[in-house]
XYZ file of C-alpha atoms in Angstrom:
317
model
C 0.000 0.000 0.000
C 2.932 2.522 -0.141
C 1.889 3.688 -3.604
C -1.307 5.275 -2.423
C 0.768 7.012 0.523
C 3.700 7.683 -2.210
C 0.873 9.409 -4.813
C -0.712 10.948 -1.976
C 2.476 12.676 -0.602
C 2.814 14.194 -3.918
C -0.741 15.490 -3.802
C -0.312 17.172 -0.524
C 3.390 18.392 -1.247
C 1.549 20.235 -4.294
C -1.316 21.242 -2.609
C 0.338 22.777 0.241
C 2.072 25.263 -1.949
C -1.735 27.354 -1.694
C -3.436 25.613 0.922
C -1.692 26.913 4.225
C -2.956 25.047 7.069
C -3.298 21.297 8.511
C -1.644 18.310 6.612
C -4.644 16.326 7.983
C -7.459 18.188 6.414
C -5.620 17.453 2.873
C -5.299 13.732 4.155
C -8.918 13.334 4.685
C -10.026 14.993 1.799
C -7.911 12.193 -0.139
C -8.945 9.701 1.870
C -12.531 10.338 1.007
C -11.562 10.493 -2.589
C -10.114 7.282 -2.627
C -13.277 5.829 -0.722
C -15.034 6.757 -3.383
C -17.237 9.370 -1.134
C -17.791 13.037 -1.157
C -16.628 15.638 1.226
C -18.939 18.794 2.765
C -16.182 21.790 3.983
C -17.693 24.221 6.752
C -16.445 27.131 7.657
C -16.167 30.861 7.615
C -15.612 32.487 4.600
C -11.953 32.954 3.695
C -10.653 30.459 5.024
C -9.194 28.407 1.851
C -12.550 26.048 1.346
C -12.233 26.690 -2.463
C -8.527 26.848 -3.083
C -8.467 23.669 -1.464
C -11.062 22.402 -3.938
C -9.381 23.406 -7.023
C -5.519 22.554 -5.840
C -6.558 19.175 -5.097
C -8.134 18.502 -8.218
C -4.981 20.577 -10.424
C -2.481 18.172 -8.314
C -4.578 15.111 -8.993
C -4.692 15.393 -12.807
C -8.498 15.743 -12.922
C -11.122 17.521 -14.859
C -12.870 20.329 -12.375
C -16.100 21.926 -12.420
C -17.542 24.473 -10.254
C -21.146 25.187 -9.487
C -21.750 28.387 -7.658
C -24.823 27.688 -5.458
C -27.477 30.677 -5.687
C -31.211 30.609 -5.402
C -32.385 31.042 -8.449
C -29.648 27.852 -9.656
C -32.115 25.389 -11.504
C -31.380 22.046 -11.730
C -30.558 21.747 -15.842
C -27.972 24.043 -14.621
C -26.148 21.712 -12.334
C -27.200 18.272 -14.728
C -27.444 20.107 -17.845
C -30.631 19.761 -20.399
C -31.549 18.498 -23.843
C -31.666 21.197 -26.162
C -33.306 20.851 -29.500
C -31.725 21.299 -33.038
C -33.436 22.273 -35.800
C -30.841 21.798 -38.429
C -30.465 17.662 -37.026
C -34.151 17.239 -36.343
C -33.405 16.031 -32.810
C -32.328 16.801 -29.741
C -29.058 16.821 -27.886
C -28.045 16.682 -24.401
C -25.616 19.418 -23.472
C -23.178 18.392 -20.416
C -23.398 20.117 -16.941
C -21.286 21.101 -14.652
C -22.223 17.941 -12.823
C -20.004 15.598 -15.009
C -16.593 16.006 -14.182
C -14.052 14.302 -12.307
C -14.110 16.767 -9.204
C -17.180 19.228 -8.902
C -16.970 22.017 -6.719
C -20.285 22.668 -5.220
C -19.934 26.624 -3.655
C -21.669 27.732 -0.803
C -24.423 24.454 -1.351
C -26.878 26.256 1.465
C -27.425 28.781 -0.950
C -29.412 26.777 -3.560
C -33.271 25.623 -3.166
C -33.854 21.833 -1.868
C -34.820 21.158 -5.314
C -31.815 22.108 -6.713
C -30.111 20.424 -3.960
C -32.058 17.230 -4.722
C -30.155 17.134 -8.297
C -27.063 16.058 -6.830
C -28.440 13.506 -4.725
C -28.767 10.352 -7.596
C -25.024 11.632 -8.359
C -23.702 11.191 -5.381
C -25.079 7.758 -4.394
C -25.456 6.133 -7.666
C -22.540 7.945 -9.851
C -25.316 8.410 -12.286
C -27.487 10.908 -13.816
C -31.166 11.171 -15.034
C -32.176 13.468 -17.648
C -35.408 13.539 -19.510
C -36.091 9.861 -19.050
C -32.039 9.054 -20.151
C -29.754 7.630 -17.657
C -26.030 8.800 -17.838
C -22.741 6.678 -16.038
C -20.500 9.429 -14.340
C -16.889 8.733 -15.125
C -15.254 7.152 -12.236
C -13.670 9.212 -9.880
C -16.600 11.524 -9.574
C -16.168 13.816 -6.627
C -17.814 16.403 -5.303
C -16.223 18.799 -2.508
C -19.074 21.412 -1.141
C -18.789 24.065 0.881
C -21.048 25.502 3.560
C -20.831 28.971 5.541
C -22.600 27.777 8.799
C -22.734 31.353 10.627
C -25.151 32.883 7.615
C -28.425 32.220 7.518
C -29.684 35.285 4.946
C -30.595 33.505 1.618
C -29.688 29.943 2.918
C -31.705 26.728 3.412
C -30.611 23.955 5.200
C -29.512 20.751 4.135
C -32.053 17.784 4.161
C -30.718 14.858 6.051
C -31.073 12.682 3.144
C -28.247 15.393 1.575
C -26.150 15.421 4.412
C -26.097 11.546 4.219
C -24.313 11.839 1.279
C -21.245 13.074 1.979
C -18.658 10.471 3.410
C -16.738 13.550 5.563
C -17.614 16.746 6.954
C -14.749 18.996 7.758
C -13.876 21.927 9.853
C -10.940 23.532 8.515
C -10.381 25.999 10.817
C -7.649 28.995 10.819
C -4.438 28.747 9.811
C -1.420 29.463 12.555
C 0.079 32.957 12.663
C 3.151 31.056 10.271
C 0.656 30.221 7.675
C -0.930 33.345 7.323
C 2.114 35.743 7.244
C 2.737 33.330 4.145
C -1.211 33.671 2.894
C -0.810 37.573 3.514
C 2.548 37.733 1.790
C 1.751 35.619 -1.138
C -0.739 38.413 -2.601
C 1.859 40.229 -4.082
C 2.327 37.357 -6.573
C 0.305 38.720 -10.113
C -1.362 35.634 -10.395
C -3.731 33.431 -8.495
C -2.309 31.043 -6.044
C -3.577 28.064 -7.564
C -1.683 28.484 -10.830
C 1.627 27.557 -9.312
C -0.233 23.685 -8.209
C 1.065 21.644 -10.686
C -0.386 17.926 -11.774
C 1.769 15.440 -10.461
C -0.305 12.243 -10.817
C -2.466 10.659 -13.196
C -5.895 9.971 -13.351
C -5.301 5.884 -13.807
C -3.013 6.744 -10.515
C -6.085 7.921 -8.788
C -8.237 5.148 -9.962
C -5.459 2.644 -8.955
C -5.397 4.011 -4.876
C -9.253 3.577 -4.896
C -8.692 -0.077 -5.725
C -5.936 -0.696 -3.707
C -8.133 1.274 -0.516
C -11.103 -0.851 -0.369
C -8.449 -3.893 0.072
C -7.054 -2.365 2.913
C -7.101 -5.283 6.327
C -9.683 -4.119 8.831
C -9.676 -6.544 11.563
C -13.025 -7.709 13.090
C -11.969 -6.321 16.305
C -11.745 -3.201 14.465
C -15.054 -3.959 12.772
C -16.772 -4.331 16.203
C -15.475 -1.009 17.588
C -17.121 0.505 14.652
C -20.225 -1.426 14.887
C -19.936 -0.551 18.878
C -19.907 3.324 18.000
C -22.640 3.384 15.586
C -24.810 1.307 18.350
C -23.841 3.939 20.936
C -25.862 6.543 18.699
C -28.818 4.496 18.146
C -29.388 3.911 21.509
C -29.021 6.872 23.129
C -31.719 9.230 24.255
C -30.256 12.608 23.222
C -30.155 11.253 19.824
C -33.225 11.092 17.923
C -31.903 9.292 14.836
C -28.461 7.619 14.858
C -26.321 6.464 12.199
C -27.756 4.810 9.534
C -26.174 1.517 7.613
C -25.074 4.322 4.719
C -23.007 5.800 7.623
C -21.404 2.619 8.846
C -20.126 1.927 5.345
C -18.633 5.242 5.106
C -16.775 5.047 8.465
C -15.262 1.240 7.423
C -14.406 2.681 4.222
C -12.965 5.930 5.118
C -11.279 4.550 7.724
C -8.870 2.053 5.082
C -8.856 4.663 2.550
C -7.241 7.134 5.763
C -4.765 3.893 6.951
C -3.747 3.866 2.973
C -2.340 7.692 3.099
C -1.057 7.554 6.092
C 1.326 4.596 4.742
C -0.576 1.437 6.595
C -1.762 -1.767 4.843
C -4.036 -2.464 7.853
C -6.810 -0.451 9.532
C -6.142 0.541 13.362
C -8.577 1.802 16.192
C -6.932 5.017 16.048
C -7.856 5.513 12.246
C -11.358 4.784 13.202
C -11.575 7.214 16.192
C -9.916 9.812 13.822
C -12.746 10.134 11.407
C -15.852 9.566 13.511
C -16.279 12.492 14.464
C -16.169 13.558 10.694
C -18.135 10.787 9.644
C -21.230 11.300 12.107
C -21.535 14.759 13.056
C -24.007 15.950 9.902
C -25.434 12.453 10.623
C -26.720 12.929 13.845
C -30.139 14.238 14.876
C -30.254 15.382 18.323
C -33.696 15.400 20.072
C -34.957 19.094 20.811
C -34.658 18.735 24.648
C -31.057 17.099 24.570
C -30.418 20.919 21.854
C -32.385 22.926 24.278
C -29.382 21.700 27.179
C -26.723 22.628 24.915
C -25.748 19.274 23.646
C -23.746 18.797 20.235
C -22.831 15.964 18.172
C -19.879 16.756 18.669
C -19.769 16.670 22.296
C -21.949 13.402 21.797
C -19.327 11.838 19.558
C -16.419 12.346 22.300
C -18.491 10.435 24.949
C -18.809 7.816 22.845
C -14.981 7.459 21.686
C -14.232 7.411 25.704
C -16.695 5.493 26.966
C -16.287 2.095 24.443
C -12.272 0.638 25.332
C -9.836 0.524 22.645
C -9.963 -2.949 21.002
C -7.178 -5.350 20.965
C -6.552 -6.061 17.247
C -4.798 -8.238 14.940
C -2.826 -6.075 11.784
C -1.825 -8.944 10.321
C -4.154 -9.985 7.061
């Protein structure tokens, strides 16, 4: 498995060049890649949500698309439409913004639900459905969206069925008084940060980590601390819906895909407890009472990962 760690320290050496803060958020973001999932990025505006987007997909080698969320986005603009032609009798589909190899989905809380509800076959199914046609999305299809949580003007929220789709939500935070002296710095450059990433790997690269991830070892002590977790949250009375199956398969697989970058052919506790909180906090509905007392999933989550011991595991396959 030291390929996918070897292509993915290229990635983040590249990527890193623009994107000035933690190694860990790039890690994830590949690691969700390579799982073949989807990642939601909240945060504040300004802090490098988009440059992230586009760096990762100029160092992977992959076709990008953005889709700037707004109200009045329809969805023929996101899946594109059939469009007739006179000259040819007939109609032809025109391409959205949806098929590419990494989509950018800006400031998602900004479009209607039923714009929203566009992306939702995409994401599960890696397939599209336009006027009765069906259309295979190229494998990888990724889609990196961001969300401003502290604005509500002009927003809706996400429908759980939506958040369910992304494998990984991340925080990313702000960058270290290091980093931004270099972000501040940087703007005297003429051009745009992201036009020094270069591509460093290939797209049959890419496709060859997500193979190799899904045969990462997980041990079935490792399996039944992540069947333990996902029990905690279905049982619990602050929660009124826990994690769904959906969720379960995204922590097992984000998990190996995460073991993978970080160099490992095997799958450790530590890997799991890592990306749970990523993995279930958009999952999670909290009854009102247990939000009325102040609770979080977050807060939740870290009860959980304390309360259920470490497992004793085998990382040989």
């Amino acid at each position: 498995m030291a390929v996918i760690n070897e292509i993915s320290q290229k990635i983040i050496s590249e990527v890193k060049k623009v994107f000035k803060t933690k190694s860990e958020i790039i890690e994830m973001t590949l690691a969700s890649l390579f799982a073949g999932g989807h990642v939601l990025l909240e945060d504040v505006p300004g802090t490098g949500k988009t440059i992230l987007a586009k760096a990762v997909s100029k160092a992977a080698g992959l076709d990008f698309s953005r889709i700037q969320c707004t109200p009045d986005l329809m969805p023929q603009d996101i899946t594109g439409s059939s469009i007739w032609r006179p000259d040819q009798l007939k109609f032809e589909f025109r391409k959205g913004p949806i098929m590419s190899s990494i989509v950018l989905v800006d400031e998602l809380n900004r479009a209607t639900p039923r714009t929203q509800s566009a992306l939702l076959e995409c994401m599960a199914e890696n397939q599209l459905s336009v006027d009765g046609n069906s259309y295979t999305l190229e494998k990888p299809f990724f889609v990196i969206a961001t969300e401003n949580p502290v604005e509500s003007e002009g927003t809706f929220p996400l429908p759980e069925a939506q958040k369910d789709r992304f494998m990984l939500c991340l925080n990313m935070g702000y960058p270290d008084n290091e980093d931004e002296k270099t972000i501040i710095t940087a703007q005297r450059a003429q051009i745009h940060p992201v036009e020094n990433v270069k591509s460093v790997v290939t797209k049959e690269q890419i496709l060859e980590c997500m193979k190799e991830a899904s045969e990462i070892y997980v041990d079935d002590a490792v399996l039944e601390y992540i069947l333990s977790l996902v029990k905690k949250t279905r049982e619990d009375d602050r929660i009124h819906a826990g994690i769904s199956p959906r969720g379960s398969i995204a922590l097992y697989k984000a998990s190996q895909a995460f073991a993978a970058v970080k160099g490992k052919s095997f799958v450790s506790p530590e890997d799991v407890k890592k990306l749970t909180v990523p993995v279930f906090r958009k999952r999670l509905i909290l009854t009102t009472d247990s939000l009325l007392k102040g609770y979080s999933a977050e807060n939740i989550i870290s009860e959980f990962l304390d309360e259920i011991p470490i497992p004793v595991f085998n990382s040989r396959v």
